[in-house]
PDB file of C-alpha atoms in Angstrom:
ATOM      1  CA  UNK A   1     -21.994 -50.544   2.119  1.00 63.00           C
ATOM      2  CA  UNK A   2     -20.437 -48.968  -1.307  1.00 58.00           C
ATOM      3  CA  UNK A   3     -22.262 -46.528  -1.522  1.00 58.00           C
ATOM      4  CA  UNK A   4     -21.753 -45.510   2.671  1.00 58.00           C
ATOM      5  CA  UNK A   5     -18.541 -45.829   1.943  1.00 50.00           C
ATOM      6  CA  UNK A   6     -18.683 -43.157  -1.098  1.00 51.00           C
ATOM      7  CA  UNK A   7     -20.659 -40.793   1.296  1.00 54.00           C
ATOM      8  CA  UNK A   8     -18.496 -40.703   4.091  1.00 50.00           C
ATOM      9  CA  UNK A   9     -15.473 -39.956   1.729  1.00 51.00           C
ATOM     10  CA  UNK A  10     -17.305 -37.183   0.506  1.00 53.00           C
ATOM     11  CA  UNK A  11     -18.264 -35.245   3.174  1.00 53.00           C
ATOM     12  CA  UNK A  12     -14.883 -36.337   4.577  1.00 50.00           C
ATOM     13  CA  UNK A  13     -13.456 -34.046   1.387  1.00 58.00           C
ATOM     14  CA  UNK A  14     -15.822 -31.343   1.324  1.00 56.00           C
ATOM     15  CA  UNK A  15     -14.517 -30.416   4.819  1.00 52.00           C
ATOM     16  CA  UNK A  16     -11.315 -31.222   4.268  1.00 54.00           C
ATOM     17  CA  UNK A  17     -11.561 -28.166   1.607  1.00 53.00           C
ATOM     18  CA  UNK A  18     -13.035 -25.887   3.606  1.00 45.00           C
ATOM     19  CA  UNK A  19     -10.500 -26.354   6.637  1.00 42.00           C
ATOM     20  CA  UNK A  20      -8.045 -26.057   3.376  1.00 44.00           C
ATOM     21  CA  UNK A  21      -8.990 -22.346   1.942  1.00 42.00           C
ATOM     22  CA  UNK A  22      -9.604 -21.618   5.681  1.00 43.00           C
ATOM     23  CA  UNK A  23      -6.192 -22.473   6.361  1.00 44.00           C
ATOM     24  CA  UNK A  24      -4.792 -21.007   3.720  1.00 46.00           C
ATOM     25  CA  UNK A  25      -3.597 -17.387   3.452  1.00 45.00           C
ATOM     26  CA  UNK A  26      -2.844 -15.686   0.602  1.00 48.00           C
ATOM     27  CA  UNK A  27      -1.650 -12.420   2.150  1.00 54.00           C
ATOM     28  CA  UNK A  28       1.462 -12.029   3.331  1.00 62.00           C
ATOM     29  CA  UNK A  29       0.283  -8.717   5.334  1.00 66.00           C
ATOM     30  CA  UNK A  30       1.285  -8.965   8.666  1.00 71.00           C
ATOM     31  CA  UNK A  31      -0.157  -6.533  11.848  1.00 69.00           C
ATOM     32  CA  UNK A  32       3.533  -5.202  11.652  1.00 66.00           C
ATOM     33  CA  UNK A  33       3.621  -4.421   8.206  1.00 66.00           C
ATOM     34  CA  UNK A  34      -0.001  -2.705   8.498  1.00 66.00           C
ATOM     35  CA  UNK A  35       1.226  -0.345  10.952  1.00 67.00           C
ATOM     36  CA  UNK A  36       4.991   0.048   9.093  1.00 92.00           C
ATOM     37  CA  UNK A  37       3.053   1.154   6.294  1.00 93.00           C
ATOM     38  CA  UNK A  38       0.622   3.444   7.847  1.00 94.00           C
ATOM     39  CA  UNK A  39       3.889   4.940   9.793  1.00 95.00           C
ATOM     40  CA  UNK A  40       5.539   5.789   6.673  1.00 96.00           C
ATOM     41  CA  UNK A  41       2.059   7.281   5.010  1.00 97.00           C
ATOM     42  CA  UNK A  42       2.138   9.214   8.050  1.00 97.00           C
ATOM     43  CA  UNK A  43       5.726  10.399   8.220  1.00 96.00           C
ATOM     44  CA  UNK A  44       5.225  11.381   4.560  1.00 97.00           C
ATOM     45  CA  UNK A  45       2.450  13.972   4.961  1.00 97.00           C
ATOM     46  CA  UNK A  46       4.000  15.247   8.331  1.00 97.00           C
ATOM     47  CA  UNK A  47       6.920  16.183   5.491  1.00 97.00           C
ATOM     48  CA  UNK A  48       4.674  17.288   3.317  1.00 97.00           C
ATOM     49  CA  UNK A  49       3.101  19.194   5.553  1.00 96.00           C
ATOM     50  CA  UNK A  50       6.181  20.892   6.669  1.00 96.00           C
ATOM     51  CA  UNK A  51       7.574  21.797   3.492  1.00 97.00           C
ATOM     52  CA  UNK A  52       6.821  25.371   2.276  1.00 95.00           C
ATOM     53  CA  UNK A  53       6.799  24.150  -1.621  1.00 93.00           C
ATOM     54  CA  UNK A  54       4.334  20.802  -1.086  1.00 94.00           C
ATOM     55  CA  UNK A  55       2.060  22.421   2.151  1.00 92.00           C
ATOM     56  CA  UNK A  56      -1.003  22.747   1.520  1.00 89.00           C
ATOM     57  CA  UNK A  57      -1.029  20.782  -2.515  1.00 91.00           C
ATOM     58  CA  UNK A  58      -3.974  18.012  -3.629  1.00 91.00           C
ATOM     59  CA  UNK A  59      -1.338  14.840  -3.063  1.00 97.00           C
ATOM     60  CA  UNK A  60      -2.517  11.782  -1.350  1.00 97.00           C
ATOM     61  CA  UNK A  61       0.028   9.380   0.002  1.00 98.00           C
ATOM     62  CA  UNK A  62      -0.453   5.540  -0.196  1.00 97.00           C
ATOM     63  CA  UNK A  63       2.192   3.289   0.965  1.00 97.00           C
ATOM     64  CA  UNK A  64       2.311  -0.897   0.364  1.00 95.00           C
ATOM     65  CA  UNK A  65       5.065  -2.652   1.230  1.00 94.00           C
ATOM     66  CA  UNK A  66       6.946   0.230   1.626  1.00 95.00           C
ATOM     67  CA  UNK A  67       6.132   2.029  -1.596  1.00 97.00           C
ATOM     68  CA  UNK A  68       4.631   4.967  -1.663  1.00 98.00           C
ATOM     69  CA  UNK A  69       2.243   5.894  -4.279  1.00 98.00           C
ATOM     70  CA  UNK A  70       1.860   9.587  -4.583  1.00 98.00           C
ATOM     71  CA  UNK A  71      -1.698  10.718  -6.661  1.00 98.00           C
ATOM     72  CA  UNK A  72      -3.523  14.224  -6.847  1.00 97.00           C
ATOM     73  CA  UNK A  73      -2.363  17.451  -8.768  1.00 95.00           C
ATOM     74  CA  UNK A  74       0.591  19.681  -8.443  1.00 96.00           C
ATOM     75  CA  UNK A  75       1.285  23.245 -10.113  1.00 94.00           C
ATOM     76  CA  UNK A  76       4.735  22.381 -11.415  1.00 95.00           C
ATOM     77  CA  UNK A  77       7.271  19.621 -12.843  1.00 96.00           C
ATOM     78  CA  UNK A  78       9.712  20.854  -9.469  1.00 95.00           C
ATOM     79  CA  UNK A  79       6.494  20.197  -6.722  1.00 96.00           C
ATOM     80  CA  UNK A  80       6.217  16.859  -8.305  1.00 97.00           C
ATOM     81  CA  UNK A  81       9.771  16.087  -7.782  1.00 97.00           C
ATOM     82  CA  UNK A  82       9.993  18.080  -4.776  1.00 97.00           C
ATOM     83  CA  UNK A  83       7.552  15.804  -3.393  1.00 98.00           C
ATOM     84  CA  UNK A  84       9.197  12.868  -4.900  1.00 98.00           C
ATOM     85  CA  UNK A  85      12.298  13.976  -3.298  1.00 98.00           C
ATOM     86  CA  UNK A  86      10.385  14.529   0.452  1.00 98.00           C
ATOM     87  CA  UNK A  87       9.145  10.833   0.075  1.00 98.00           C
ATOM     88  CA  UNK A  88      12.290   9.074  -0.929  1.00 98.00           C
ATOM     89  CA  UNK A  89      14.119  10.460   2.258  1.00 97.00           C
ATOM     90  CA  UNK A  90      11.661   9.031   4.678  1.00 96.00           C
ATOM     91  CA  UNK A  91      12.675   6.233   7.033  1.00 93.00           C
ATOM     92  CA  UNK A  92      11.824   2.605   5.494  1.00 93.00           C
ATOM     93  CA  UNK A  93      10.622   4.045   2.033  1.00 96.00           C
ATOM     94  CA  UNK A  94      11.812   1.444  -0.392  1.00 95.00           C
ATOM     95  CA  UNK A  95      10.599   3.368  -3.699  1.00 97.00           C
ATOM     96  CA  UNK A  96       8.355   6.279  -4.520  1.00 98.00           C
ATOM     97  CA  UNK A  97       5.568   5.934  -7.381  1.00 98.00           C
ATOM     98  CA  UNK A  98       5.366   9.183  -8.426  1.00 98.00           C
ATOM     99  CA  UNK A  99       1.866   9.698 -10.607  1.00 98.00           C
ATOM    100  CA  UNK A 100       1.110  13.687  -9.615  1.00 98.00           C
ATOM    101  CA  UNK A 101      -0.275  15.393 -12.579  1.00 97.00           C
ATOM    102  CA  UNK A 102       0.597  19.162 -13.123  1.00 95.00           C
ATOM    103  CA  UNK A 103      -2.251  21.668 -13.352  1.00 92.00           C
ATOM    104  CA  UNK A 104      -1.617  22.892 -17.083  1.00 87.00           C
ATOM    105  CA  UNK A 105      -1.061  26.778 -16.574  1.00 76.00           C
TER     106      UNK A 105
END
């Protein structure tokens, strides 16, 4: 009886577990944030795009959260903050990251 006992508590944990880490998110993503985020990444390269100085330069716009992570290779310290700049003004940017390197001349 002991020992059916001990079995049925086992399995009884085991799922319990797994309904747990099923039940459990870690992320705190939601749909809306997705799309926030992709809006923003968006509205910064339409800028970028736009902008006789940045058009046309190896930058590639990532934004979490609402930060924007700016990567790739300018031709000058005044691009890079040009493009700094362009990204701070956009709607529901909380910070830039700015790590452009400049092409050495």
């Amino acid at each position: 009886m002991m020992k059916k006992l001990l079995g049925v508590l086992c399995v009884v944990s085991a799922l319990f577990g797994a309904v747990q880490a099923i039940a459990k998110d870690t992320t705190t993503d939601t749909a809306s944030e997705y799309v926030d985020d992709a809006t923003i990444t968006a509205r910064v390269k339409t800028v970028f795009a736009k902008d006789k100085l940045i058009m046309g330069r190896d930058i590639s716009v990532r934004t979490d959260h609402g930060v924007v992570d700016l990567t790739g290779t300018v031709s000058s310290k005044d691009e890079s903050d040009r493009a700094t700049d362009l990204a701070a003004k956009v709607k529901s940017v909380s910070a830039v990251h700015n790590n452009l390197k400049i092409k050495p001349h």
